[in-house]
Coordinates of C-alpha atoms and ligand atoms in Angstrom, one line a residue:
A278 CA 27.2 -10.9 10.7
K279 CA 24.7 -8.2 11.4
S280 CA 27.0 -5.4 10.3
E281 CA 27.9 -7.4 7.2
G282 CA 24.2 -7.6 6.4
R283 CA 23.9 -3.9 6.9
D284 CA 26.8 -3.2 4.4
T285 CA 25.2 -5.3 1.8
Y286 CA 21.9 -3.6 2.5
R287 CA 23.6 -0.3 1.9
F288 CA 25.2 -1.7 -1.2
Y289 CA 21.7 -2.5 -2.5
E290 CA 20.5 0.9 -1.6
H291 CA 23.1 2.2 -4.0
A292 CA 22.0 -0.3 -6.5
M293 CA 19.0 1.9 -7.2
G294 CA 21.3 4.1 -9.2
I295 CA 24.2 1.8 -9.9
E296 CA 25.7 -1.5 -10.7
A297 CA 23.8 -3.8 -13.0
R298 CA 25.4 -6.8 -11.4
S299 CA 24.0 -6.4 -7.9
R300 CA 20.7 -5.6 -9.5
R301 CA 20.8 -8.9 -11.4
I302 CA 21.6 -10.8 -8.2
M303 CA 18.6 -9.2 -6.5
E304 CA 16.3 -9.9 -9.5
H305 CA 17.4 -13.6 -9.3
E306 CA 16.8 -13.7 -5.6
L307 CA 13.4 -12.1 -5.9
R308 CA 12.3 -14.7 -8.4
H309 CA 12.7 -17.4 -5.8
A310 CA 11.7 -15.4 -2.7
V311 CA 8.0 -16.5 -2.9
T312 CA 8.7 -20.2 -3.1
R313 CA 11.4 -19.9 -0.4
N314 CA 8.8 -18.2 2.0
E315 CA 10.9 -15.1 2.4
F316 CA 8.0 -12.7 2.2
H317 CA 5.5 -11.9 4.8
L318 CA 2.9 -9.1 5.2
V319 CA 2.4 -6.6 7.9
Y320 CA -0.9 -4.8 8.5
Q321 CA -1.3 -1.2 9.4
P322 CA -4.6 0.1 10.8
Q323 CA -6.7 2.7 9.1
K324 CA -9.0 4.6 11.5
K325 CA -11.9 7.0 11.3
L326 CA -10.7 10.3 12.7
D327 CA -14.0 11.3 14.3
T328 CA -14.7 8.2 16.3
G329 CA -11.3 6.4 16.3
E330 CA -13.1 3.3 14.8
L331 CA -10.9 0.8 13.1
I332 CA -12.1 0.4 9.5
G333 CA -9.4 -1.9 8.0
Y334 CA -5.7 -2.5 7.4
E335 CA -3.2 -1.8 4.6
A336 CA -1.1 -4.8 3.8
L337 CA 2.6 -4.0 3.4
L338 CA 5.1 -6.4 2.0
R339 CA 8.3 -7.4 3.9
W340 CA 11.2 -9.4 2.5
Q341 CA 13.3 -11.3 5.1
H342 CA 16.4 -12.1 3.2
P343 CA 18.3 -15.2 4.6
E344 CA 21.6 -13.3 4.8
R345 CA 20.8 -9.6 4.4
G346 CA 17.8 -9.5 6.8
N347 CA 15.0 -7.2 6.2
V348 CA 15.2 -5.4 2.8
S349 CA 13.0 -2.3 2.5
P350 CA 10.2 -2.4 -0.1
G351 CA 11.4 1.0 -1.3
I352 CA 14.5 -0.9 -2.5
F353 CA 13.3 -4.2 -3.8
I354 CA 9.9 -3.2 -5.2
P355 CA 11.4 -1.1 -8.0
V356 CA 13.7 -4.1 -8.9
A357 CA 10.8 -6.5 -8.9
E358 CA 8.8 -4.1 -11.1
E359 CA 11.6 -3.8 -13.6
S360 CA 12.2 -7.5 -13.8
G361 CA 8.5 -8.4 -13.9
A362 CA 8.8 -10.5 -10.7
I363 CA 6.3 -8.1 -9.2
V364 CA 3.5 -10.0 -11.1
P365 CA 3.9 -13.3 -9.2
I366 CA 4.9 -11.5 -6.0
G367 CA 1.9 -9.2 -6.2
E368 CA -0.4 -12.2 -6.8
W369 CA 1.0 -13.8 -3.6
V370 CA 0.4 -10.5 -1.7
L371 CA -3.2 -10.4 -2.9
K372 CA -3.9 -13.9 -2.0
T373 CA -2.2 -13.7 1.4
A374 CA -4.0 -10.5 2.3
C375 CA -7.4 -11.8 1.3
Q376 CA -6.8 -15.0 3.3
A377 CA -5.9 -12.8 6.3
A378 CA -9.0 -10.7 6.0
V379 CA -11.2 -13.8 5.8
S380 CA -9.6 -14.9 9.1
W381 CA -10.6 -11.7 10.9
K382 CA -13.6 -11.8 13.2
S383 CA -15.0 -8.5 12.0
N384 CA -15.8 -7.4 8.4
L385 CA -12.8 -5.1 8.2
M386 CA -11.5 -4.2 4.9
V387 CA -8.0 -4.9 3.6
A388 CA -6.1 -2.5 1.3
V389 CA -3.5 -4.0 -1.1
N390 CA -0.9 -2.1 -3.1
V391 CA -0.9 -2.9 -6.8
S392 CA 2.0 -1.8 -9.1
A393 CA 1.6 -0.5 -12.6
I394 CA 3.2 -3.6 -14.2
Q395 CA 0.8 -5.8 -12.2
L396 CA -2.3 -3.7 -13.1
H397 CA -1.4 -3.9 -16.8
S398 CA -0.4 -7.6 -16.7
V399 CA -2.3 -10.2 -18.7
N400 CA -5.5 -11.4 -17.0
F401 CA -5.0 -9.2 -13.9
V402 CA -8.8 -8.8 -13.4
Q403 CA -9.3 -12.6 -13.8
T404 CA -6.5 -13.3 -11.3
V405 CA -8.1 -11.0 -8.7
H406 CA -11.5 -12.6 -9.3
R407 CA -10.1 -16.1 -8.9
I408 CA -8.3 -15.1 -5.6
L409 CA -11.6 -13.7 -4.3
L410 CA -13.4 -17.0 -5.2
E411 CA -10.6 -19.1 -3.8
T412 CA -10.3 -17.2 -0.5
G413 CA -14.0 -16.5 -0.1
L414 CA -13.4 -12.8 0.6
S415 CA -16.4 -10.6 -0.2
P416 CA -15.2 -8.2 -2.9
H417 CA -16.4 -5.1 -1.1
R418 CA -13.8 -5.8 1.7
L419 CA -10.9 -5.5 -0.8
E420 CA -9.5 -2.1 -1.7
I421 CA -6.7 -1.7 -4.2
E422 CA -4.2 1.1 -3.9
I423 CA -2.9 2.5 -7.1
T424 CA -0.4 5.3 -7.7
E425 CA -0.5 7.6 -10.6
T426 CA 2.4 6.0 -12.4
A427 CA 0.2 3.0 -12.8
L428 CA -2.3 5.1 -14.7
V429 CA -0.2 7.2 -17.0
R430 CA 1.4 4.2 -18.6
D431 CA -1.6 3.4 -20.7
M432 CA -4.6 5.6 -19.6
H433 CA -7.1 3.8 -21.8
R434 CA -6.2 0.3 -20.6
A435 CA -5.9 1.5 -17.0
L436 CA -9.5 2.9 -17.2
T437 CA -10.8 -0.4 -18.6
T438 CA -9.1 -2.4 -15.9
L439 CA -10.3 -0.1 -13.1
R440 CA -13.9 -0.3 -14.4
Q441 CA -13.7 -4.1 -14.5
L442 CA -12.3 -4.3 -10.9
K443 CA -15.1 -2.0 -9.7
A444 CA -17.7 -4.1 -11.5
L445 CA -16.5 -7.0 -9.3
G446 CA -17.3 -4.8 -6.3
I447 CA -13.7 -3.9 -5.4
R448 CA -12.8 -0.4 -4.2
V449 CA -10.0 1.6 -5.6
A450 CA -7.9 4.2 -3.8
M451 CA -5.5 6.7 -5.3
D452 CA -2.3 6.3 -3.4
D453 CA 0.3 9.0 -2.6
F454 CA -2.0 11.8 -3.8
G455 CA -0.1 15.0 -4.7
T456 CA 3.3 13.4 -5.4
G457 CA 2.7 12.4 -9.0
Y458 CA 2.0 14.6 -11.8
S459 CA -1.4 15.7 -13.2
S460 CA -3.0 14.3 -10.0
L461 CA -6.1 16.5 -10.6
S462 CA -6.8 15.3 -14.1
N463 CA -6.3 11.7 -13.0
L464 CA -8.9 12.2 -10.2
R465 CA -11.3 13.3 -12.9
A466 CA -10.5 10.6 -15.4
F467 CA -10.6 7.6 -13.1
P468 CA -13.3 6.1 -10.9
F469 CA -11.6 6.3 -7.5
D470 CA -13.4 5.6 -4.2
K471 CA -10.8 7.2 -1.9
I472 CA -7.9 9.7 -1.9
K473 CA -4.9 9.0 0.1
I474 CA -2.9 12.2 0.8
D475 CA 0.8 11.4 0.8
G476 CA 2.5 11.5 4.2
S477 CA 4.9 14.3 3.1
F478 CA 2.0 16.7 3.2
I479 CA 0.9 15.6 6.7
R480 CA 4.2 16.1 8.3
Q481 CA 3.9 19.2 10.6
V482 CA 0.6 20.1 9.1
D483 CA -0.4 21.5 12.5
T484 CA 2.5 23.9 12.7
N485 CA 3.3 24.7 9.1
E486 CA 0.9 27.0 7.4
Q487 CA 1.9 25.9 3.9
A488 CA 1.3 22.2 4.6
A489 CA -2.0 23.2 6.2
T490 CA -3.1 25.1 3.2
I491 CA -2.3 22.2 0.8
V492 CA -4.1 19.6 3.0
R493 CA -7.2 21.9 3.4
A494 CA -7.3 22.2 -0.4
V495 CA -7.1 18.4 -0.9
L496 CA -9.9 17.9 1.7
G497 CA -12.0 20.5 -0.2
I498 CA -11.4 18.5 -3.4
G499 CA -12.5 15.3 -1.7
R500 CA -15.6 17.0 -0.4
G501 CA -16.5 18.4 -3.8
L502 CA -16.0 15.0 -5.5
G503 CA -17.7 13.1 -2.7
L504 CA -14.6 11.1 -2.0
P505 CA -13.4 10.3 1.5
V506 CA -9.8 11.4 2.1
L507 CA -7.3 9.3 4.1
A508 CA -4.2 11.1 5.6
E509 CA -1.1 8.9 5.5
G510 CA 1.9 9.2 7.9
V511 CA 0.0 10.6 10.9
E512 CA 2.8 10.7 13.5
T513 CA 1.7 13.1 16.2
S514 CA -1.3 14.0 18.3
G515 CA -1.0 17.6 16.9
E516 CA -1.3 16.3 13.3
L517 CA -4.2 14.1 14.3
S518 CA -6.2 16.9 15.9
F519 CA -5.6 19.2 13.0
L520 CA -6.9 16.6 10.6
A521 CA -9.9 15.8 12.7
K522 CA -10.7 19.5 13.0
E523 CA -10.5 19.9 9.3
L524 CA -12.9 16.9 8.9
C525 CA -10.5 14.6 7.2
Q526 CA -12.3 11.3 7.4
I527 CA -9.6 8.6 7.8
G528 CA -6.1 8.4 9.1
Q529 CA -3.1 6.0 9.0
G530 CA 0.3 6.4 10.5
Y531 CA 2.6 5.5 13.4
Y532 CA 0.5 7.6 15.9
L533 CA -2.6 5.5 15.1
G534 CA -0.8 2.2 14.8
R535 CA 2.3 0.6 13.4
P536 CA 2.3 -2.1 10.8
S537 CA 2.3 -5.4 12.5
P538 CA 2.2 -9.1 11.7
L539 CA -1.1 -10.9 11.4
D540 CA -0.8 -12.6 14.8
D541 CA -0.5 -9.4 16.6
L542 CA -3.7 -7.9 15.2
H543 CA -6.3 -9.8 17.1
E544 CA -6.4 -7.6 20.2
D545 CA -7.3 -4.5 18.1
D546 CA -9.8 -6.6 16.1
L547 CA -11.6 -7.8 19.2
R548 CA -11.8 -4.4 20.6
T549 CA -13.8 -3.3 17.6
K550 CA -16.1 -6.3 17.9
E551 CA -17.0 -5.5 21.5
K552 CA -18.3 -2.0 20.6
Ligands
C2E782 P1 2.9 3.3 0.6 O1 1.9 2.5 -0.1 O2 2.8 4.8 0.5 O3 2.9 2.8 2.1 C1 3.0 3.6 3.2 C2 4.5 3.5 3.8 O4 4.6 4.5 4.8 C3 4.8 2.2 4.3 O5 6.2 2.0 4.1 C4 4.6 2.4 5.8 O6 5.3 1.5 6.7 C5 5.0 3.8 6.0 N1 4.4 4.5 7.1 C6 3.2 4.2 7.7 N2 3.0 5.1 8.7 C7 4.0 6.0 8.7 C8 4.3 7.1 9.6 O7 3.6 7.5 10.5 N3 5.5 7.8 9.3 C9 6.3 7.4 8.3 N4 7.4 8.0 8.1 N5 6.1 6.3 7.5 C10 4.9 5.6 7.7 P2 6.8 0.6 3.6 O8 6.1 -0.5 4.2 O9 8.3 0.7 3.7 O10 6.4 0.6 2.1 C11 7.0 1.5 1.2 C12 6.3 1.5 -0.2 O11 6.5 0.2 -0.8 C13 4.8 1.6 -0.1 O12 4.4 2.9 0.1 C14 4.4 1.0 -1.4 O13 4.5 2.0 -2.4 C15 5.4 -0.1 -1.6 N6 4.8 -1.4 -1.2 C16 4.7 -1.9 0.1 N7 4.1 -3.1 0.0 C17 3.8 -3.3 -1.3 C18 3.2 -4.4 -2.0 O14 2.7 -5.4 -1.5 N8 3.0 -4.2 -3.4 C19 3.5 -3.1 -4.0 N9 3.4 -3.1 -5.4 N10 4.1 -2.1 -3.4 C20 4.3 -2.2 -2.0
CA783 CA1 -0.2 2.3 -0.2
CA784 CA1 0.9 5.9 0.1
CA785 CA1 4.5 5.8 -1.1

């Protein structure tokens, strides 16, 4: 059964480029996945690089399909975006992540990914506001991660939405910095609180001079704009020490901690409390 699941998974992977039919099947399944409890979130730590202090977690969505097993978000999120299912799914993510953060003993922050379609959906700001009230999470503990594709869709509307979110006290991070286009002008046009450098720039940053130059430049931009920079995809101690030496403020990646289910976080959480 396992190899069968793997084949279908692969079939889906192809579905990115092909086959309207398998796409329609997945769209249909995604529409019911929330009510069928097939989603859960895992949480990946974000840590200060000078002290190692845990500052919060990024919530990452997981889909456990009854037959196919775990389907990667890289595969199902684009399908959910195209069908509009990402709006109710994203609302579930926000609510679940806020509930989780309220259950933590320390005032760590939680970062949630928000898709373009979701950001531009009707009443998005009201929905976020309602979720904060319902869960009782303090707005300054919520950070929303947005990629540039979310912004270029409708710049004017995106700006209005970001300003309204910030007026609620929510922080906004630019995700995957460097991979989109016109990253620099977007940094200027939008009120971000944090820059997340994409993991592709962090890979071998300690041994590859070109990667190092790019990362140093992004850190310089962050310093100039007064924005903290988070390095994604930190996988080795060499990458970590390079980033710390270059005064990158925050890191995230397998070397600092894998994404894990809510129940497995408590140990980490308590350790911070004790300090
Ligand atoms: P992202 O927002 O850039 O998330 C970081 C991805 O890098 C995650 O993949 C994470 O598991 C992975 N990662 C973390 N540390 C390392 C590392 O050291 N090395 C490597 N190679 N990878 C690392 P994941 O969970 O598969 O998510 C993929 C993408 O799916 C995310 O990229 C995000 O764009 C999207 N996504 C995930 N959850 C959500 C969600 O709730 N809503 C929306 N709209 N998108 C989501
Ligand atoms: Ca993210
Ligand atoms: Ca990212
Ligand atoms: Ca990404």
